[in-house]
mmCIF file of C-alpha atoms (C1' of nucleotides) in Angstrom:
data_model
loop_
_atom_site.group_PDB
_atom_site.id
_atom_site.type_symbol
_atom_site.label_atom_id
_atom_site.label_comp_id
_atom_site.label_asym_id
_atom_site.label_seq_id
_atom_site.Cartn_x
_atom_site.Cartn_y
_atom_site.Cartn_z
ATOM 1 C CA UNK A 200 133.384 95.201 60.754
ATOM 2 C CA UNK A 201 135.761 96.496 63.482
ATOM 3 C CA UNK A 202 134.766 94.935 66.602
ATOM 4 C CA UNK A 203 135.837 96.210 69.708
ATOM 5 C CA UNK A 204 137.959 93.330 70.871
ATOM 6 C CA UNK A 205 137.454 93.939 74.760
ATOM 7 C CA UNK A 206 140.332 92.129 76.523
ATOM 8 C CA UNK A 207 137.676 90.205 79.049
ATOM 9 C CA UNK A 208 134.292 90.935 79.373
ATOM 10 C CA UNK A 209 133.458 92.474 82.739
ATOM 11 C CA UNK A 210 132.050 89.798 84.854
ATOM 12 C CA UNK A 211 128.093 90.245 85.433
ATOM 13 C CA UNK A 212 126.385 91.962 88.104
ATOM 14 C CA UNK A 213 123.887 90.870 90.137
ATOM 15 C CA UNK A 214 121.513 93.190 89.379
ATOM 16 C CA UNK A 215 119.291 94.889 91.967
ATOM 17 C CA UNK A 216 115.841 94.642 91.921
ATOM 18 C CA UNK A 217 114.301 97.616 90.220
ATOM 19 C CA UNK A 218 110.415 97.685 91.824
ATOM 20 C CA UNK A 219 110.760 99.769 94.607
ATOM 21 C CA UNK A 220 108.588 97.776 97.044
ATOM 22 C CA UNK A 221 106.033 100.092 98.822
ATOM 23 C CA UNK A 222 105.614 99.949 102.567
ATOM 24 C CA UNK A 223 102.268 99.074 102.076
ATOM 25 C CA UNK A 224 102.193 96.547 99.267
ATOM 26 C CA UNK A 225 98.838 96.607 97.313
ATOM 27 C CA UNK A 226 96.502 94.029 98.091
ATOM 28 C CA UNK A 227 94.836 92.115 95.405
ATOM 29 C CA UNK A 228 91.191 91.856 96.238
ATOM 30 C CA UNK A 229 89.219 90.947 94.047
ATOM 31 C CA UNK A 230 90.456 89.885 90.492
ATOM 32 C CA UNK A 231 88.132 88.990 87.677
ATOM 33 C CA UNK A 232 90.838 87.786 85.012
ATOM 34 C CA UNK A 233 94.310 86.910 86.412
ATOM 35 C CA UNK A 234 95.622 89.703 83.949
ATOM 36 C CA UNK A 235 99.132 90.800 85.485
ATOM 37 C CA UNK A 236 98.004 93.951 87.454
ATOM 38 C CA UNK A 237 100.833 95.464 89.530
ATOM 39 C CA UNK A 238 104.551 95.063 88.465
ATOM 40 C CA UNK A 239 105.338 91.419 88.237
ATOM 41 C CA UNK A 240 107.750 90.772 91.542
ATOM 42 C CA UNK A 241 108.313 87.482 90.975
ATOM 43 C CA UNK A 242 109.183 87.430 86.822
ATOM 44 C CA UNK A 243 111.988 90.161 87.758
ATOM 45 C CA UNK A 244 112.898 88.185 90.748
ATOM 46 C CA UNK A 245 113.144 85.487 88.773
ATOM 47 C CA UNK A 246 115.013 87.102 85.891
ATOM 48 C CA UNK A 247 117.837 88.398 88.315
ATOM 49 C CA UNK A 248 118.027 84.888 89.492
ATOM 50 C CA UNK A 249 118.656 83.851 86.226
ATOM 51 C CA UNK A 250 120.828 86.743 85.817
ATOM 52 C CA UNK A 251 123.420 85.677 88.804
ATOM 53 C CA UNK A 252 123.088 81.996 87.540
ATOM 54 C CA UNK A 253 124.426 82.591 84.246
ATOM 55 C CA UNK A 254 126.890 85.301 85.407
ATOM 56 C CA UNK A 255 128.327 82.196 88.193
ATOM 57 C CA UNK A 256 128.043 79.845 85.718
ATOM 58 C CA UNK A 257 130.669 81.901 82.719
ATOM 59 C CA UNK A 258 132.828 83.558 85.132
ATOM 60 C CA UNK A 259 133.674 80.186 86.312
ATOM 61 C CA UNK A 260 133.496 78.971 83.137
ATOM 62 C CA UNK A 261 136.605 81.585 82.716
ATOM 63 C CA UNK A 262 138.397 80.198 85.757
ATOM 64 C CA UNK A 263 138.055 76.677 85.366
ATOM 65 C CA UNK A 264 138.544 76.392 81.706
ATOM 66 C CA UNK A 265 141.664 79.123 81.075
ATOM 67 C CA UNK A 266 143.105 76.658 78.690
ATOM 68 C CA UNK A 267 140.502 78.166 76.451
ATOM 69 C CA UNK A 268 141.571 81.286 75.473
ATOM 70 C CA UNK A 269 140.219 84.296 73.654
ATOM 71 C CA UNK A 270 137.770 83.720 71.135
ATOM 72 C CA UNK A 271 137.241 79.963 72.282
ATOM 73 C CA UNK A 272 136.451 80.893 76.128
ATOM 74 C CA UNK A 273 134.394 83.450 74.674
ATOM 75 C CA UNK A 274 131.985 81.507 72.090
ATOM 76 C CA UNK A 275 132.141 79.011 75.098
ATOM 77 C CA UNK A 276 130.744 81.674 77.644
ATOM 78 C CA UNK A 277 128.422 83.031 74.631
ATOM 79 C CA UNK A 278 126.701 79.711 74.746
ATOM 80 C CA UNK A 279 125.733 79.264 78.362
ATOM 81 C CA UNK A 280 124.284 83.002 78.304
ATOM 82 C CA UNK A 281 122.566 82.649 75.394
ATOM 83 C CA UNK A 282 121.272 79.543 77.049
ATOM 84 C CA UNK A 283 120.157 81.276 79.954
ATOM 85 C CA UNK A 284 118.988 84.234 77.774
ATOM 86 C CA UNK A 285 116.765 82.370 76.154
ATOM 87 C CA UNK A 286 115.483 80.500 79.280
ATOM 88 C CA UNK A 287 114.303 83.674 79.826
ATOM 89 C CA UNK A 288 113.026 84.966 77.308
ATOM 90 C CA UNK A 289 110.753 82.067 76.975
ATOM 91 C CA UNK A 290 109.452 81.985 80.552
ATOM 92 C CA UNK A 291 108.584 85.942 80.385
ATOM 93 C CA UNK A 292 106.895 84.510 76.830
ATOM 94 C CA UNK A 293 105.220 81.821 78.272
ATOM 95 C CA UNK A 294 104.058 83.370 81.291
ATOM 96 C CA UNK A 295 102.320 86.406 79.714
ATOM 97 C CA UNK A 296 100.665 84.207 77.168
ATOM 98 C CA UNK A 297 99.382 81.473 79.929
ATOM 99 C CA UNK A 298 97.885 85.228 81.891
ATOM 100 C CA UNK A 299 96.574 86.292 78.607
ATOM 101 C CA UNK A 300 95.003 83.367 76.882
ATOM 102 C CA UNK A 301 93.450 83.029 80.684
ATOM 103 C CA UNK A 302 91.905 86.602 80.043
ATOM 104 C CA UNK A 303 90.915 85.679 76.246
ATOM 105 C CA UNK A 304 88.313 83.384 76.833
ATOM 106 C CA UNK A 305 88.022 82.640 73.187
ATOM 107 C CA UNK A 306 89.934 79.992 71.837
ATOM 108 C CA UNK A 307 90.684 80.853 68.301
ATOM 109 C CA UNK A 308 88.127 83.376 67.470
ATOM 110 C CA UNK A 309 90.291 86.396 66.674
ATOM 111 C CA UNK A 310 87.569 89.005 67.313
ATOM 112 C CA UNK A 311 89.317 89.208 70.631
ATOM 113 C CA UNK A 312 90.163 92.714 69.485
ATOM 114 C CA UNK A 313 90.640 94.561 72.667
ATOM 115 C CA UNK A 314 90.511 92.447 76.032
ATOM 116 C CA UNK A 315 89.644 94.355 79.207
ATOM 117 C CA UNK A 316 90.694 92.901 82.282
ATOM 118 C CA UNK A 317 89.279 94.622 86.242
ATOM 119 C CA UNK A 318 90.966 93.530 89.346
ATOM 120 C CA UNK A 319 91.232 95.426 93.026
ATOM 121 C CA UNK A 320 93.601 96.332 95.321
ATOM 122 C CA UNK A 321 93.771 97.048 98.342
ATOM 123 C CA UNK A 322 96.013 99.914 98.623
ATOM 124 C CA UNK A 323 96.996 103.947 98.957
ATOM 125 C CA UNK A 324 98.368 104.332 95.760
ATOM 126 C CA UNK A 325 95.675 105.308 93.117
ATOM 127 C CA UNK A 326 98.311 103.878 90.711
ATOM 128 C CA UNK A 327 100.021 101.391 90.579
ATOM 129 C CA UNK A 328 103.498 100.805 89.185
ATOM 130 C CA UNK A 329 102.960 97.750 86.963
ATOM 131 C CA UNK A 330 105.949 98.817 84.786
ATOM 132 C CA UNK A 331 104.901 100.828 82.213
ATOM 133 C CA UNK A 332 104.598 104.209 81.934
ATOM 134 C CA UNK A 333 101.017 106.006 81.213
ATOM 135 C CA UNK A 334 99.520 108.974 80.283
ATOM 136 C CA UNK A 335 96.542 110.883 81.988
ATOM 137 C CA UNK A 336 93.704 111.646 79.061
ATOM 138 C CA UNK A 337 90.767 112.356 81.359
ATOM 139 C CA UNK A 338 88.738 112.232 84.916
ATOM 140 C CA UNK A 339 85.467 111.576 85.463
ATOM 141 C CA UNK A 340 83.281 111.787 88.304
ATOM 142 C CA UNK A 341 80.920 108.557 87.746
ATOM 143 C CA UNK A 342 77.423 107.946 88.959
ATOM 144 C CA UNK A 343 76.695 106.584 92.138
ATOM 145 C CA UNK A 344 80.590 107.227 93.158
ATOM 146 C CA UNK A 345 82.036 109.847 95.128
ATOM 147 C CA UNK A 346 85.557 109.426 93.596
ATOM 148 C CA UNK A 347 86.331 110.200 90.302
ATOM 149 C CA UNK A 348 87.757 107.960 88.034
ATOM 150 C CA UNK A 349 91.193 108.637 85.737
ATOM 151 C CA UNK A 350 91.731 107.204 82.486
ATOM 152 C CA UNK A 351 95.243 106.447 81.325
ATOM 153 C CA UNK A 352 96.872 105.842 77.803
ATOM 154 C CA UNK A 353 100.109 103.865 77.772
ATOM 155 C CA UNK A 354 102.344 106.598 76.831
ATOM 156 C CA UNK A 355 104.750 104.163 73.802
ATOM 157 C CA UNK A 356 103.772 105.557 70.708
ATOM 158 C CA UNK A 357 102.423 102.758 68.922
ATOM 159 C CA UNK A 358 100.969 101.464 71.755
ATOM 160 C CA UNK A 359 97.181 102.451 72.332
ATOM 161 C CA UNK A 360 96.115 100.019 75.789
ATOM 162 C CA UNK A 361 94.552 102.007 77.989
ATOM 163 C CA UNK A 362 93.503 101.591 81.558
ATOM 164 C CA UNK A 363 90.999 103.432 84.136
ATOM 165 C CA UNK A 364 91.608 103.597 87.729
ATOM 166 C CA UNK A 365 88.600 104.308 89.937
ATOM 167 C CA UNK A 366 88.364 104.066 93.905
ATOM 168 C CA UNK A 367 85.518 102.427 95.442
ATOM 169 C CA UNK A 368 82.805 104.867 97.343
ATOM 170 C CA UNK A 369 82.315 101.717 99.518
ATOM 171 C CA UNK A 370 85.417 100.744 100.254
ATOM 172 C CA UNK A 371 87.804 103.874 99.980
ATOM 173 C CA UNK A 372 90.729 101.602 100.704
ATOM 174 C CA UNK A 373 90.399 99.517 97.644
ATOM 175 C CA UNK A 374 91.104 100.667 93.963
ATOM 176 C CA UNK A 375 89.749 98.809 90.681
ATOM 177 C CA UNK A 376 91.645 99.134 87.642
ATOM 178 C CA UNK A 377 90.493 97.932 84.308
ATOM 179 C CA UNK A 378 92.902 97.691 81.394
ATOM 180 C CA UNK A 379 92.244 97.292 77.626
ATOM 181 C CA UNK A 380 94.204 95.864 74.771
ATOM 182 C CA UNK A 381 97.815 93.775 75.194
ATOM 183 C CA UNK A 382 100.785 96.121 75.146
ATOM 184 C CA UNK A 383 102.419 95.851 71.616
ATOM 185 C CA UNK A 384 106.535 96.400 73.407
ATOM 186 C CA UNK A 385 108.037 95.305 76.683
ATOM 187 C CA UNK A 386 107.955 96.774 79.598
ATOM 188 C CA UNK A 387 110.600 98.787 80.219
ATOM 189 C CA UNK A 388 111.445 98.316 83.885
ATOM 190 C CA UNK A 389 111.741 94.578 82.315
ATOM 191 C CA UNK A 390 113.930 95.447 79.514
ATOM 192 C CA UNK A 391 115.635 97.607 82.393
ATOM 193 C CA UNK A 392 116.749 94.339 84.141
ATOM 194 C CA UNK A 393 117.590 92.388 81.122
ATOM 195 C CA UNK A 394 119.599 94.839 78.924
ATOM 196 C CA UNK A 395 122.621 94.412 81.001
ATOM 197 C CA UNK A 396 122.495 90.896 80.166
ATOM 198 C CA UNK A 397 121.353 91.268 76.284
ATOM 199 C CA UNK A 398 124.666 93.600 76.033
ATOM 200 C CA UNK A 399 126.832 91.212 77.852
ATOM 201 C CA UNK A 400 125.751 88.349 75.209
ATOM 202 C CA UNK A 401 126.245 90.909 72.622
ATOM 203 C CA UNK A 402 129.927 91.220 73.818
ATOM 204 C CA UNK A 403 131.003 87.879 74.635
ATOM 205 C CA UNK A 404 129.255 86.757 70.862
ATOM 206 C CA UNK A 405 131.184 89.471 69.399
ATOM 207 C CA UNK A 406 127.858 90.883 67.825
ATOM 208 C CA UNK A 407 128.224 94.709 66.557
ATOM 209 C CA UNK A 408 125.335 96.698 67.538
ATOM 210 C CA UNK A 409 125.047 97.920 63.963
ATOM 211 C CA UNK A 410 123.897 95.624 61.494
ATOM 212 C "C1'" DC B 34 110.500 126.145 78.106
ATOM 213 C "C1'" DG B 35 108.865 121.359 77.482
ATOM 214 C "C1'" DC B 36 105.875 118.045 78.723
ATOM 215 C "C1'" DG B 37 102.361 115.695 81.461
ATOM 216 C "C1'" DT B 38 98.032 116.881 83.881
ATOM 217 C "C1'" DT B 39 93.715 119.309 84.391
ATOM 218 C "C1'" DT B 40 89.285 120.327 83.065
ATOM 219 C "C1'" DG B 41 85.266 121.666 80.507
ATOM 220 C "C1'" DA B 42 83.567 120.787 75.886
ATOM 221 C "C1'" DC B 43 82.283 117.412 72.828
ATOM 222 C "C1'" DC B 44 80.554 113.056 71.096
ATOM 223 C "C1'" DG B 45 78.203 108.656 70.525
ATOM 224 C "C1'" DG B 46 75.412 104.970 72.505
ATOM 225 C "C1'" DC B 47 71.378 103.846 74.819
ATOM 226 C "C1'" DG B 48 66.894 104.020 77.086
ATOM 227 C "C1'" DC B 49 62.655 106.359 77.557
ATOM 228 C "C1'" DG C 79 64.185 113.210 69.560
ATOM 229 C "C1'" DC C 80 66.015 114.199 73.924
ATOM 230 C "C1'" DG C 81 68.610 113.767 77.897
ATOM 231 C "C1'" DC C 82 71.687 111.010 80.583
ATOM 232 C "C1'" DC C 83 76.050 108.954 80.994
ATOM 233 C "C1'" DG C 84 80.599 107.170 80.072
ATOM 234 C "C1'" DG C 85 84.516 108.051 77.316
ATOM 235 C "C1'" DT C 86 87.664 111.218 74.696
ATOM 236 C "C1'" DC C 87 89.616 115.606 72.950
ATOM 237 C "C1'" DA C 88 92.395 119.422 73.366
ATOM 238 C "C1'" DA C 89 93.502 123.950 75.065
ATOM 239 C "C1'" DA C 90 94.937 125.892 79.183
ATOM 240 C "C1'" DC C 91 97.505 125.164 83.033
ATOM 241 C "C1'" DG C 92 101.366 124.329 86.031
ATOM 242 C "C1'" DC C 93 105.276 121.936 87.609
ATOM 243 C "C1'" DG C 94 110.253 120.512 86.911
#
DNA sequence: CGCGTTTGACCGGCGC
DNA sequence: GCGCCGGTCAAACGCG
């Protein structure tokens, strides 16, 4: 049980937005399911807000209140973060389970084994950065299309949702990609944006990393 | 040298 | 049963 009594927690960051946008931001064409293609701007977007809010909101906290000292100011802080933590947490929760039960047609039938969601883009990149990171298993040239079409694994162990991206023979300038199965861990370039955030409630709660 | 991609073989479903 | 077709395997390849 020795904790690392840190004098004052360092003050959070605002931290920058990890997507790097591209120049020519993918188009959504055509989307069959309302499955959460590309990287999701607007959760991260949101999450840094959050981020800032809570970081305003303890380091005045620290200011305003000094009376409180050490352990007291702390516990204080640790509240409104995990506040905001979990204000979080529940949005990126509820937001991904309003997208999915949208794809899942079936109510409570659980033979929903492995949803596949298509949408299309509009855009150069054959594929996209949606946040996860995925591994190339095989290319096909399909009938009646003169591009090929790739098929991905998600590359987390225990994690078996696959996608396939395939451009149009039409309409070269628009890609479909199809995924399969729910991802089983976060997304890292989520977890990316929150850790800094997770470790700063860690701190101020005085929570070991160990057990 | 390690790891992700490439690429032809392989396999199973389906229609004739 | 056979051949087509989409999907997957896995060894070779090649890039950092």
């Amino acid at each position: 049980m020795e904790r690392q009594e840190a004098a004052l927690p360092p003050p959070l960051r605002q931290i920058p937005l990890p997507p790097p946008l591209p120049q020519n931001p993918p188009y959504l064409v055509a989307d069959s399911s309302s499955h959460p293609p590309p990287i999701d701007h607007q959760l991260l977007a949101d999450i840094n807000n959050l981020v800032s809010l809570a970081s305003g909101i303890t380091s005045a906290g620290f200011n305003e209140r000094n009376t409180l000292r050490g352990d007291a100011a702390r516990h204080e802080a640790s509240l409104v973060m995990s506040e905001y933590a979990t204000a979080a947490m529940e949005e990126i929760t509820e937001r991904t389970l309003e997208k999915r039960s949208k794809a899942a047609t079936s109510s409570r039938t659980r033979k929903a084994a492995s949803p596949r969601f298509e949408f299309q883009t509009r855009t150069e990149d054959d594929v996209l950065d949606d946040g996860y990171r995925w591994r190339k298993y095989g290319q096909k040239a399909v009938k009646n299309s003169t591009h090929p079409r790739s098929y991905y694994r998600c590359a987390h162990t225990t994690c078996n949702v696959k996608k396939q991206v395939q451009r149009l023979s039409e309409d070269t300038g628009i890609v479909v990609t199809t995924y399969e199965g729910v991802h089983n861990h976060p997304s890292e370039k989520i977890m990316e944006t929150l850790s800094p955030l997770l470790r700063q409630i860690q701190l101020l709660s005085g929570f070991s990393p160990d057990k």
